[in-house]
JSON list of C-alpha atoms in Angstrom, two decimals:
[
{"chain": "A", "resi": 1, "resn": "ALA", "atom": "CA", "xyz": [-15.89, -14.19, 65.58]},
{"chain": "A", "resi": 2, "resn": "GLN", "atom": "CA", "xyz": [-14.31, -17.32, 66.91]},
{"chain": "A", "resi": 3, "resn": "SER", "atom": "CA", "xyz": [-15.84, -19.56, 69.53]},
{"chain": "A", "resi": 4, "resn": "VAL", "atom": "CA", "xyz": [-15.25, -22.86, 71.27]},
{"chain": "A", "resi": 5, "resn": "THR", "atom": "CA", "xyz": [-17.92, -25.25, 72.50]},
{"chain": "A", "resi": 6, "resn": "GLN", "atom": "CA", "xyz": [-17.74, -28.19, 74.85]},
{"chain": "A", "resi": 7, "resn": "PRO", "atom": "CA", "xyz": [-21.06, -30.00, 74.42]},
{"chain": "A", "resi": 8, "resn": "ASP", "atom": "CA", "xyz": [-20.78, -32.14, 77.55]},
{"chain": "A", "resi": 9, "resn": "ILE", "atom": "CA", "xyz": [-21.04, -30.34, 80.86]},
{"chain": "A", "resi": 10, "resn": "HIS", "atom": "CA", "xyz": [-20.59, -33.47, 82.95]},
{"chain": "A", "resi": 11, "resn": "ILE", "atom": "CA", "xyz": [-19.25, -36.96, 82.21]},
{"chain": "A", "resi": 12, "resn": "THR", "atom": "CA", "xyz": [-19.10, -39.94, 84.56]},
{"chain": "A", "resi": 13, "resn": "VAL", "atom": "CA", "xyz": [-16.67, -42.72, 83.72]},
{"chain": "A", "resi": 14, "resn": "SER", "atom": "CA", "xyz": [-15.55, -45.87, 85.51]},
{"chain": "A", "resi": 15, "resn": "GLU", "atom": "CA", "xyz": [-11.95, -46.20, 86.54]},
{"chain": "A", "resi": 16, "resn": "GLY", "atom": "CA", "xyz": [-10.09, -48.09, 83.84]},
{"chain": "A", "resi": 17, "resn": "ALA", "atom": "CA", "xyz": [-12.56, -47.18, 81.12]},
{"chain": "A", "resi": 18, "resn": "SER", "atom": "CA", "xyz": [-11.76, -44.97, 78.17]},
{"chain": "A", "resi": 19, "resn": "LEU", "atom": "CA", "xyz": [-12.60, -41.28, 78.11]},
{"chain": "A", "resi": 20, "resn": "GLU", "atom": "CA", "xyz": [-13.37, -38.90, 75.27]},
{"chain": "A", "resi": 21, "resn": "LEU", "atom": "CA", "xyz": [-14.15, -35.23, 75.77]},
{"chain": "A", "resi": 22, "resn": "ARG", "atom": "CA", "xyz": [-15.57, -33.28, 72.87]},
{"chain": "A", "resi": 23, "resn": "CYS", "atom": "CA", "xyz": [-14.53, -29.84, 71.71]},
{"chain": "A", "resi": 24, "resn": "ASN", "atom": "CA", "xyz": [-15.84, -27.97, 68.68]},
{"chain": "A", "resi": 25, "resn": "TYR", "atom": "CA", "xyz": [-14.61, -24.64, 67.45]},
{"chain": "A", "resi": 26, "resn": "SER", "atom": "CA", "xyz": [-15.72, -21.99, 65.04]},
{"chain": "A", "resi": 27, "resn": "TYR", "atom": "CA", "xyz": [-13.07, -20.09, 63.13]},
{"chain": "A", "resi": 28, "resn": "GLY", "atom": "CA", "xyz": [-12.34, -19.48, 59.47]},
{"chain": "A", "resi": 29, "resn": "ALA", "atom": "CA", "xyz": [-8.77, -20.70, 59.59]},
{"chain": "A", "resi": 30, "resn": "THR", "atom": "CA", "xyz": [-6.80, -23.10, 61.74]},
{"chain": "A", "resi": 31, "resn": "PRO", "atom": "CA", "xyz": [-6.67, -21.84, 65.30]},
{"chain": "A", "resi": 32, "resn": "TYR", "atom": "CA", "xyz": [-4.24, -22.66, 68.06]},
{"chain": "A", "resi": 33, "resn": "LEU", "atom": "CA", "xyz": [-5.96, -25.18, 70.33]},
{"chain": "A", "resi": 34, "resn": "PHE", "atom": "CA", "xyz": [-5.21, -26.31, 73.85]},
{"chain": "A", "resi": 35, "resn": "TRP", "atom": "CA", "xyz": [-6.61, -28.59, 76.52]},
{"chain": "A", "resi": 36, "resn": "TYR", "atom": "CA", "xyz": [-6.18, -27.56, 80.16]},
{"chain": "A", "resi": 37, "resn": "VAL", "atom": "CA", "xyz": [-7.13, -29.49, 83.29]},
{"chain": "A", "resi": 38, "resn": "GLN", "atom": "CA", "xyz": [-8.25, -28.00, 86.59]},
{"chain": "A", "resi": 39, "resn": "SER", "atom": "CA", "xyz": [-8.10, -30.33, 89.57]},
{"chain": "A", "resi": 40, "resn": "PRO", "atom": "CA", "xyz": [-10.35, -29.50, 92.53]},
{"chain": "A", "resi": 41, "resn": "GLY", "atom": "CA", "xyz": [-9.26, -26.28, 94.23]},
{"chain": "A", "resi": 42, "resn": "GLN", "atom": "CA", "xyz": [-6.29, -25.89, 91.92]},
{"chain": "A", "resi": 43, "resn": "GLY", "atom": "CA", "xyz": [-5.18, -23.67, 89.10]},
{"chain": "A", "resi": 44, "resn": "LEU", "atom": "CA", "xyz": [-5.03, -24.89, 85.53]},
{"chain": "A", "resi": 45, "resn": "GLN", "atom": "CA", "xyz": [-2.42, -27.11, 83.93]},
{"chain": "A", "resi": 46, "resn": "LEU", "atom": "CA", "xyz": [-1.71, -27.54, 80.25]},
{"chain": "A", "resi": 47, "resn": "LEU", "atom": "CA", "xyz": [-2.35, -31.08, 78.95]},
{"chain": "A", "resi": 48, "resn": "LEU", "atom": "CA", "xyz": [-1.50, -30.56, 75.29]},
{"chain": "A", "resi": 49, "resn": "LYS", "atom": "CA", "xyz": [-1.61, -28.12, 72.40]},
{"chain": "A", "resi": 50, "resn": "TYR", "atom": "CA", "xyz": [-2.05, -28.07, 68.64]},
{"chain": "A", "resi": 51, "resn": "PHE", "atom": "CA", "xyz": [-0.68, -25.46, 66.27]},
{"chain": "A", "resi": 52, "resn": "SER", "atom": "CA", "xyz": [-0.07, -27.25, 62.99]},
{"chain": "A", "resi": 53, "resn": "GLY", "atom": "CA", "xyz": [1.37, -30.44, 61.54]},
{"chain": "A", "resi": 54, "resn": "ASP", "atom": "CA", "xyz": [0.49, -33.86, 62.88]},
{"chain": "A", "resi": 55, "resn": "THR", "atom": "CA", "xyz": [-3.19, -33.86, 63.77]},
{"chain": "A", "resi": 56, "resn": "LEU", "atom": "CA", "xyz": [-2.77, -36.37, 66.60]},
{"chain": "A", "resi": 57, "resn": "VAL", "atom": "CA", "xyz": [-1.18, -34.67, 69.57]},
{"chain": "A", "resi": 58, "resn": "GLN", "atom": "CA", "xyz": [0.25, -36.40, 72.60]},
{"chain": "A", "resi": 59, "resn": "GLY", "atom": "CA", "xyz": [0.13, -34.76, 75.99]},
{"chain": "A", "resi": 60, "resn": "ILE", "atom": "CA", "xyz": [0.93, -35.35, 79.60]},
{"chain": "A", "resi": 61, "resn": "LYS", "atom": "CA", "xyz": [-0.74, -37.88, 81.90]},
{"chain": "A", "resi": 62, "resn": "GLY", "atom": "CA", "xyz": [-1.49, -40.24, 78.99]},
{"chain": "A", "resi": 63, "resn": "PHE", "atom": "CA", "xyz": [-3.86, -37.88, 77.17]},
{"chain": "A", "resi": 64, "resn": "GLU", "atom": "CA", "xyz": [-4.02, -37.33, 73.44]},
{"chain": "A", "resi": 65, "resn": "ALA", "atom": "CA", "xyz": [-6.16, -35.18, 71.19]},
{"chain": "A", "resi": 66, "resn": "GLU", "atom": "CA", "xyz": [-7.00, -35.28, 67.51]},
{"chain": "A", "resi": 67, "resn": "PHE", "atom": "CA", "xyz": [-7.53, -32.20, 65.37]},
{"chain": "A", "resi": 68, "resn": "LYS", "atom": "CA", "xyz": [-10.13, -32.72, 62.63]},
{"chain": "A", "resi": 69, "resn": "ARG", "atom": "CA", "xyz": [-10.45, -29.74, 60.35]},
{"chain": "A", "resi": 70, "resn": "SER", "atom": "CA", "xyz": [-13.44, -31.18, 58.47]},
{"chain": "A", "resi": 71, "resn": "GLN", "atom": "CA", "xyz": [-15.38, -31.46, 61.70]},
{"chain": "A", "resi": 72, "resn": "SER", "atom": "CA", "xyz": [-13.94, -28.37, 63.42]},
{"chain": "A", "resi": 73, "resn": "SER", "atom": "CA", "xyz": [-13.16, -30.56, 66.39]},
{"chain": "A", "resi": 74, "resn": "PHE", "atom": "CA", "xyz": [-10.34, -31.17, 68.81]},
{"chain": "A", "resi": 75, "resn": "ASN", "atom": "CA", "xyz": [-11.43, -34.07, 71.01]},
{"chain": "A", "resi": 76, "resn": "LEU", "atom": "CA", "xyz": [-9.44, -35.22, 74.00]},
{"chain": "A", "resi": 77, "resn": "ARG", "atom": "CA", "xyz": [-8.99, -38.93, 74.74]},
{"chain": "A", "resi": 78, "resn": "LYS", "atom": "CA", "xyz": [-7.48, -41.23, 77.31]},
{"chain": "A", "resi": 79, "resn": "PRO", "atom": "CA", "xyz": [-7.53, -45.02, 76.92]},
{"chain": "A", "resi": 80, "resn": "SER", "atom": "CA", "xyz": [-7.80, -45.85, 80.62]},
{"chain": "A", "resi": 81, "resn": "VAL", "atom": "CA", "xyz": [-8.75, -43.31, 83.27]},
{"chain": "A", "resi": 82, "resn": "HIS", "atom": "CA", "xyz": [-7.43, -43.20, 86.78]},
{"chain": "A", "resi": 83, "resn": "TRP", "atom": "CA", "xyz": [-9.24, -41.83, 89.83]},
{"chain": "A", "resi": 84, "resn": "SER", "atom": "CA", "xyz": [-6.82, -38.88, 89.76]},
{"chain": "A", "resi": 85, "resn": "ASP", "atom": "CA", "xyz": [-8.24, -37.82, 86.38]},
{"chain": "A", "resi": 86, "resn": "ALA", "atom": "CA", "xyz": [-11.36, -36.54, 88.10]},
{"chain": "A", "resi": 87, "resn": "ALA", "atom": "CA", "xyz": [-11.24, -32.83, 87.30]},
{"chain": "A", "resi": 88, "resn": "GLU", "atom": "CA", "xyz": [-12.64, -30.16, 85.05]},
{"chain": "A", "resi": 89, "resn": "TYR", "atom": "CA", "xyz": [-11.28, -30.00, 81.52]},
{"chain": "A", "resi": 90, "resn": "PHE", "atom": "CA", "xyz": [-11.21, -26.92, 79.33]},
{"chain": "A", "resi": 91, "resn": "CYS", "atom": "CA", "xyz": [-10.75, -26.67, 75.61]},
{"chain": "A", "resi": 92, "resn": "VAL", "atom": "CA", "xyz": [-9.11, -23.36, 74.72]},
{"chain": "A", "resi": 93, "resn": "LEU", "atom": "CA", "xyz": [-8.69, -21.49, 71.45]},
{"chain": "A", "resi": 94, "resn": "THR", "atom": "CA", "xyz": [-6.63, -18.57, 70.28]},
{"chain": "A", "resi": 95, "resn": "THR", "atom": "CA", "xyz": [-6.24, -17.25, 66.78]},
{"chain": "A", "resi": 96, "resn": "ASP", "atom": "CA", "xyz": [-2.90, -15.50, 67.12]},
{"chain": "A", "resi": 97, "resn": "SER", "atom": "CA", "xyz": [0.35, -16.00, 68.90]},
{"chain": "A", "resi": 98, "resn": "TRP", "atom": "CA", "xyz": [-0.26, -13.16, 71.30]},
{"chain": "A", "resi": 99, "resn": "GLY", "atom": "CA", "xyz": [-3.52, -12.01, 72.67]},
{"chain": "A", "resi": 100, "resn": "LYS", "atom": "CA", "xyz": [-6.97, -13.23, 73.43]},
{"chain": "A", "resi": 101, "resn": "LEU", "atom": "CA", "xyz": [-7.80, -16.70, 74.62]},
{"chain": "A", "resi": 102, "resn": "GLN", "atom": "CA", "xyz": [-11.26, -18.23, 74.55]},
{"chain": "A", "resi": 103, "resn": "PHE", "atom": "CA", "xyz": [-12.17, -20.99, 76.93]},
{"chain": "A", "resi": 104, "resn": "GLY", "atom": "CA", "xyz": [-14.94, -23.50, 76.51]},
{"chain": "A", "resi": 105, "resn": "ALA", "atom": "CA", "xyz": [-17.39, -23.80, 79.39]},
{"chain": "A", "resi": 106, "resn": "GLY", "atom": "CA", "xyz": [-15.62, -26.89, 80.66]},
{"chain": "A", "resi": 107, "resn": "THR", "atom": "CA", "xyz": [-16.45, -30.57, 81.13]},
{"chain": "A", "resi": 108, "resn": "GLN", "atom": "CA", "xyz": [-16.55, -31.96, 84.65]},
{"chain": "A", "resi": 109, "resn": "VAL", "atom": "CA", "xyz": [-15.26, -35.54, 84.76]},
{"chain": "A", "resi": 110, "resn": "VAL", "atom": "CA", "xyz": [-16.26, -37.82, 87.62]},
{"chain": "A", "resi": 111, "resn": "VAL", "atom": "CA", "xyz": [-14.45, -41.15, 87.99]},
{"chain": "A", "resi": 112, "resn": "THR", "atom": "CA", "xyz": [-16.28, -43.97, 89.76]},
{"chain": "A", "resi": 113, "resn": "PRO", "atom": "CA", "xyz": [-14.63, -47.06, 91.27]},
{"chain": "B", "resi": 1, "resn": "GLU", "atom": "CA", "xyz": [10.51, -22.61, 92.56]},
{"chain": "B", "resi": 2, "resn": "ALA", "atom": "CA", "xyz": [8.92, -21.22, 89.40]},
{"chain": "B", "resi": 3, "resn": "GLN", "atom": "CA", "xyz": [5.50, -19.93, 90.26]},
{"chain": "B", "resi": 4, "resn": "VAL", "atom": "CA", "xyz": [2.74, -17.37, 89.88]},
{"chain": "B", "resi": 5, "resn": "THR", "atom": "CA", "xyz": [1.50, -15.94, 93.15]},
{"chain": "B", "resi": 6, "resn": "GLN", "atom": "CA", "xyz": [-1.71, -14.09, 93.83]},
{"chain": "B", "resi": 7, "resn": "ASN", "atom": "CA", "xyz": [-2.76, -12.12, 96.89]},
{"chain": "B", "resi": 8, "resn": "PRO", "atom": "CA", "xyz": [-5.05, -12.23, 98.60]},
{"chain": "B", "resi": 9, "resn": "ARG", "atom": "CA", "xyz": [-6.40, -15.74, 98.08]},
{"chain": "B", "resi": 10, "resn": "TYR", "atom": "CA", "xyz": [-9.75, -14.89, 99.57]},
{"chain": "B", "resi": 11, "resn": "LEU", "atom": "CA", "xyz": [-11.41, -11.50, 99.86]},
{"chain": "B", "resi": 12, "resn": "ILE", "atom": "CA", "xyz": [-14.82, -10.33, 101.01]},
{"chain": "B", "resi": 13, "resn": "THR", "atom": "CA", "xyz": [-15.56, -6.68, 100.40]},
{"chain": "B", "resi": 14, "resn": "VAL", "atom": "CA", "xyz": [-18.44, -4.26, 100.03]},
{"chain": "B", "resi": 15, "resn": "THR", "atom": "CA", "xyz": [-19.79, -2.55, 96.96]},
{"chain": "B", "resi": 16, "resn": "GLY", "atom": "CA", "xyz": [-17.77, 0.48, 95.92]},
{"chain": "B", "resi": 17, "resn": "LYS", "atom": "CA", "xyz": [-14.68, -0.10, 98.03]},
{"chain": "B", "resi": 18, "resn": "LYS", "atom": "CA", "xyz": [-11.64, -0.05, 95.75]},
{"chain": "B", "resi": 19, "resn": "LEU", "atom": "CA", "xyz": [-9.45, -3.12, 95.84]},
{"chain": "B", "resi": 20, "resn": "THR", "atom": "CA", "xyz": [-6.34, -4.52, 94.19]},
{"chain": "B", "resi": 21, "resn": "VAL", "atom": "CA", "xyz": [-5.46, -8.15, 93.61]},
{"chain": "B", "resi": 22, "resn": "THR", "atom": "CA", "xyz": [-1.76, -8.61, 93.10]},
{"chain": "B", "resi": 23, "resn": "CYS", "atom": "CA", "xyz": [-0.12, -11.07, 90.72]},
{"chain": "B", "resi": 24, "resn": "SER", "atom": "CA", "xyz": [3.57, -11.78, 90.57]},
{"chain": "B", "resi": 25, "resn": "GLN", "atom": "CA", "xyz": [5.65, -14.26, 88.60]},
{"chain": "B", "resi": 26, "resn": "ASN", "atom": "CA", "xyz": [9.31, -15.20, 89.08]},
{"chain": "B", "resi": 27, "resn": "MET", "atom": "CA", "xyz": [9.93, -16.73, 85.64]},
{"chain": "B", "resi": 28, "resn": "ASN", "atom": "CA", "xyz": [10.77, -13.54, 83.73]},
{"chain": "B", "resi": 29, "resn": "HIS", "atom": "CA", "xyz": [7.72, -14.11, 81.54]},
{"chain": "B", "resi": 30, "resn": "GLU", "atom": "CA", "xyz": [6.70, -11.47, 79.05]},
{"chain": "B", "resi": 31, "resn": "TYR", "atom": "CA", "xyz": [3.02, -12.36, 78.75]},
{"chain": "B", "resi": 32, "resn": "MET", "atom": "CA", "xyz": [0.59, -12.06, 81.67]},
{"chain": "B", "resi": 33, "resn": "SER", "atom": "CA", "xyz": [-3.16, -12.26, 81.79]},
{"chain": "B", "resi": 34, "resn": "TRP", "atom": "CA", "xyz": [-6.15, -12.11, 84.12]},
{"chain": "B", "resi": 35, "resn": "TYR", "atom": "CA", "xyz": [-9.21, -14.34, 83.95]},
{"chain": "B", "resi": 36, "resn": "ARG", "atom": "CA", "xyz": [-12.40, -14.74, 85.87]},
{"chain": "B", "resi": 37, "resn": "GLN", "atom": "CA", "xyz": [-14.08, -18.11, 86.30]},
{"chain": "B", "resi": 38, "resn": "ASP", "atom": "CA", "xyz": [-17.81, -18.41, 86.76]},
{"chain": "B", "resi": 39, "resn": "PRO", "atom": "CA", "xyz": [-19.86, -21.63, 86.87]},
{"chain": "B", "resi": 40, "resn": "GLY", "atom": "CA", "xyz": [-20.97, -22.74, 83.43]},
{"chain": "B", "resi": 41, "resn": "LEU", "atom": "CA", "xyz": [-18.95, -20.05, 81.67]},
{"chain": "B", "resi": 42, "resn": "GLY", "atom": "CA", "xyz": [-15.44, -21.40, 81.87]},
{"chain": "B", "resi": 43, "resn": "LEU", "atom": "CA", "xyz": [-12.71, -18.81, 82.15]},
{"chain": "B", "resi": 44, "resn": "ARG", "atom": "CA", "xyz": [-13.09, -15.44, 80.51]},
{"chain": "B", "resi": 45, "resn": "GLN", "atom": "CA", "xyz": [-10.16, -13.20, 79.81]},
{"chain": "B", "resi": 46, "resn": "ILE", "atom": "CA", "xyz": [-10.27, -9.77, 81.43]},
{"chain": "B", "resi": 47, "resn": "TYR", "atom": "CA", "xyz": [-7.00, -8.15, 80.36]},
{"chain": "B", "resi": 48, "resn": "TYR", "atom": "CA", "xyz": [-3.67, -9.29, 79.05]},
{"chain": "B", "resi": 49, "resn": "SER", "atom": "CA", "xyz": [-0.22, -7.80, 78.74]},
{"chain": "B", "resi": 50, "resn": "MET", "atom": "CA", "xyz": [2.40, -8.67, 76.16]},
{"chain": "B", "resi": 51, "resn": "ASN", "atom": "CA", "xyz": [5.16, -6.81, 77.96]},
{"chain": "B", "resi": 52, "resn": "VAL", "atom": "CA", "xyz": [5.89, -3.91, 80.28]},
{"chain": "B", "resi": 53, "resn": "GLU", "atom": "CA", "xyz": [3.58, -0.97, 79.57]},
{"chain": "B", "resi": 54, "resn": "VAL", "atom": "CA", "xyz": [1.69, -2.99, 76.91]},
{"chain": "B", "resi": 55, "resn": "THR", "atom": "CA", "xyz": [-1.79, -4.08, 77.88]},
{"chain": "B", "resi": 56, "resn": "ASP", "atom": "CA", "xyz": [-5.00, -4.86, 76.02]},
{"chain": "B", "resi": 57, "resn": "LYS", "atom": "CA", "xyz": [-8.58, -5.78, 76.75]},
{"chain": "B", "resi": 58, "resn": "GLY", "atom": "CA", "xyz": [-9.85, -9.31, 76.82]},
{"chain": "B", "resi": 59, "resn": "ASP", "atom": "CA", "xyz": [-13.49, -10.29, 76.52]},
{"chain": "B", "resi": 60, "resn": "VAL", "atom": "CA", "xyz": [-14.78, -8.87, 79.82]},
{"chain": "B", "resi": 61, "resn": "PRO", "atom": "CA", "xyz": [-12.74, -5.77, 80.75]},
{"chain": "B", "resi": 62, "resn": "GLU", "atom": "CA", "xyz": [-15.59, -3.61, 82.06]},
{"chain": "B", "resi": 63, "resn": "GLY", "atom": "CA", "xyz": [-15.12, -2.59, 85.68]},
{"chain": "B", "resi": 64, "resn": "TYR", "atom": "CA", "xyz": [-11.46, -3.60, 85.80]},
{"chain": "B", "resi": 65, "resn": "LYS", "atom": "CA", "xyz": [-8.12, -1.89, 85.36]},
{"chain": "B", "resi": 66, "resn": "VAL", "atom": "CA", "xyz": [-4.61, -3.25, 85.08]},
{"chain": "B", "resi": 67, "resn": "SER", "atom": "CA", "xyz": [-1.09, -1.92, 84.92]},
{"chain": "B", "resi": 68, "resn": "ARG", "atom": "CA", "xyz": [2.24, -3.44, 83.96]},
{"chain": "B", "resi": 69, "resn": "LYS", "atom": "CA", "xyz": [5.02, -1.25, 85.27]},
{"chain": "B", "resi": 70, "resn": "GLU", "atom": "CA", "xyz": [7.37, -4.12, 85.98]},
{"chain": "B", "resi": 71, "resn": "LYS", "atom": "CA", "xyz": [7.79, -7.37, 84.14]},
{"chain": "B", "resi": 72, "resn": "ARG", "atom": "CA", "xyz": [7.04, -9.55, 87.17]},
{"chain": "B", "resi": 73, "resn": "ASN", "atom": "CA", "xyz": [3.89, -7.82, 88.43]},
{"chain": "B", "resi": 74, "resn": "PHE", "atom": "CA", "xyz": [0.44, -7.44, 86.91]},
{"chain": "B", "resi": 75, "resn": "PRO", "atom": "CA", "xyz": [-2.10, -6.15, 89.45]},
{"chain": "B", "resi": 76, "resn": "LEU", "atom": "CA", "xyz": [-5.84, -6.22, 88.84]},
{"chain": "B", "resi": 77, "resn": "ILE", "atom": "CA", "xyz": [-7.69, -3.18, 90.12]},
{"chain": "B", "resi": 78, "resn": "LEU", "atom": "CA", "xyz": [-11.40, -2.91, 90.82]},
{"chain": "B", "resi": 79, "resn": "GLU", "atom": "CA", "xyz": [-12.08, 0.79, 91.28]},
{"chain": "B", "resi": 80, "resn": "SER", "atom": "CA", "xyz": [-15.69, 0.36, 92.39]},
{"chain": "B", "resi": 81, "resn": "PRO", "atom": "CA", "xyz": [-16.52, -3.31, 92.86]},
{"chain": "B", "resi": 82, "resn": "SER", "atom": "CA", "xyz": [-20.06, -4.52, 92.33]},
{"chain": "B", "resi": 83, "resn": "PRO", "atom": "CA", "xyz": [-21.74, -7.81, 93.28]},
{"chain": "B", "resi": 84, "resn": "ASN", "atom": "CA", "xyz": [-21.55, -9.05, 89.68]},
{"chain": "B", "resi": 85, "resn": "GLN", "atom": "CA", "xyz": [-17.77, -9.09, 90.06]},
{"chain": "B", "resi": 86, "resn": "THR", "atom": "CA", "xyz": [-18.04, -11.83, 92.65]},
{"chain": "B", "resi": 87, "resn": "SER", "atom": "CA", "xyz": [-15.99, -14.57, 91.05]},
{"chain": "B", "resi": 88, "resn": "LEU", "atom": "CA", "xyz": [-12.85, -16.69, 91.11]},
{"chain": "B", "resi": 89, "resn": "TYR", "atom": "CA", "xyz": [-9.93, -14.84, 89.54]},
{"chain": "B", "resi": 90, "resn": "PHE", "atom": "CA", "xyz": [-6.83, -16.35, 88.00]},
{"chain": "B", "resi": 91, "resn": "CYS", "atom": "CA", "xyz": [-3.62, -14.71, 86.89]},
{"chain": "B", "resi": 92, "resn": "ALA", "atom": "CA", "xyz": [-1.41, -16.46, 84.37]},
{"chain": "B", "resi": 93, "resn": "SER", "atom": "CA", "xyz": [1.92, -15.89, 82.67]},
{"chain": "B", "resi": 94, "resn": "SER", "atom": "CA", "xyz": [3.67, -17.24, 79.62]},
{"chain": "B", "resi": 95, "resn": "ARG", "atom": "CA", "xyz": [7.23, -16.99, 78.40]},
{"chain": "B", "resi": 96, "resn": "GLU", "atom": "CA", "xyz": [6.60, -15.46, 74.98]},
{"chain": "B", "resi": 97, "resn": "GLY", "atom": "CA", "xyz": [2.97, -15.26, 74.04]},
{"chain": "B", "resi": 98, "resn": "LEU", "atom": "CA", "xyz": [0.72, -18.23, 73.67]},
{"chain": "B", "resi": 99, "resn": "ALA", "atom": "CA", "xyz": [1.61, -20.12, 70.54]},
{"chain": "B", "resi": 100, "resn": "SER", "atom": "CA", "xyz": [4.78, -21.76, 71.68]},
{"chain": "B", "resi": 101, "resn": "TYR", "atom": "CA", "xyz": [4.71, -21.72, 75.42]},
{"chain": "B", "resi": 102, "resn": "GLU", "atom": "CA", "xyz": [2.17, -22.86, 77.96]},
{"chain": "B", "resi": 103, "resn": "GLN", "atom": "CA", "xyz": [0.55, -20.54, 80.43]},
{"chain": "B", "resi": 104, "resn": "TYR", "atom": "CA", "xyz": [1.32, -20.95, 84.10]},
{"chain": "B", "resi": 105, "resn": "PHE", "atom": "CA", "xyz": [-1.62, -20.20, 86.35]},
{"chain": "B", "resi": 106, "resn": "GLY", "atom": "CA", "xyz": [-1.71, -18.81, 89.85]},
{"chain": "B", "resi": 107, "resn": "PRO", "atom": "CA", "xyz": [-3.75, -20.51, 92.59]},
{"chain": "B", "resi": 108, "resn": "GLY", "atom": "CA", "xyz": [-6.72, -18.18, 92.23]},
{"chain": "B", "resi": 109, "resn": "THR", "atom": "CA", "xyz": [-8.36, -15.43, 94.27]},
{"chain": "B", "resi": 110, "resn": "ARG", "atom": "CA", "xyz": [-11.92, -15.89, 95.41]},
{"chain": "B", "resi": 111, "resn": "LEU", "atom": "CA", "xyz": [-13.62, -12.51, 95.60]},
{"chain": "B", "resi": 112, "resn": "THR", "atom": "CA", "xyz": [-17.01, -11.85, 97.14]},
{"chain": "B", "resi": 113, "resn": "VAL", "atom": "CA", "xyz": [-18.60, -8.42, 96.79]},
{"chain": "B", "resi": 114, "resn": "THR", "atom": "CA", "xyz": [-21.60, -7.78, 99.04]}
]
């Protein structure tokens, strides 16, 4: 069975500093991977997705993620965070084009001045 | 405006009293899904639908029912709610499945069962 793990429940970062959120998955083949962001009191918004091809994926709001098959990881990065990046971030996996999605438990990001 | 709407946004009910949470999308999307969000667990998929009259179970379907009689609507039904169904519920839709198109999420419904 497939699974997705976000090891960090909570991360605090200073405004302007870099950010990296970790995501590890378990699946025998290459899954479809996504990062979603949930701002306080809001629904979820897609940041980026990986299906195949180039392992470095660019997303919205200046985010990027790198797929590493050898490490079963799909970490999210941003070079310089803004106060508006304070939110909860979810790594999401699916193994087929239609059907079940699995969410990680989420990483809460706090941005300090 | 393209959107997914959910009603009600907030609901407090008692154990055993049947309720329905409605979900509607105006984007002509084929795929719709329901999730519940609980602290420390992320979102867990309850049911999903690939098209009208086609539904399937997600990871936590027990205690829930769904129907997809029209493309735009995907109601979530709790026949006999229990306190462990107290949660934040999200409906989402996608144009054609998940691989190529992002999911659009509704604003959420906060349900409390006493």
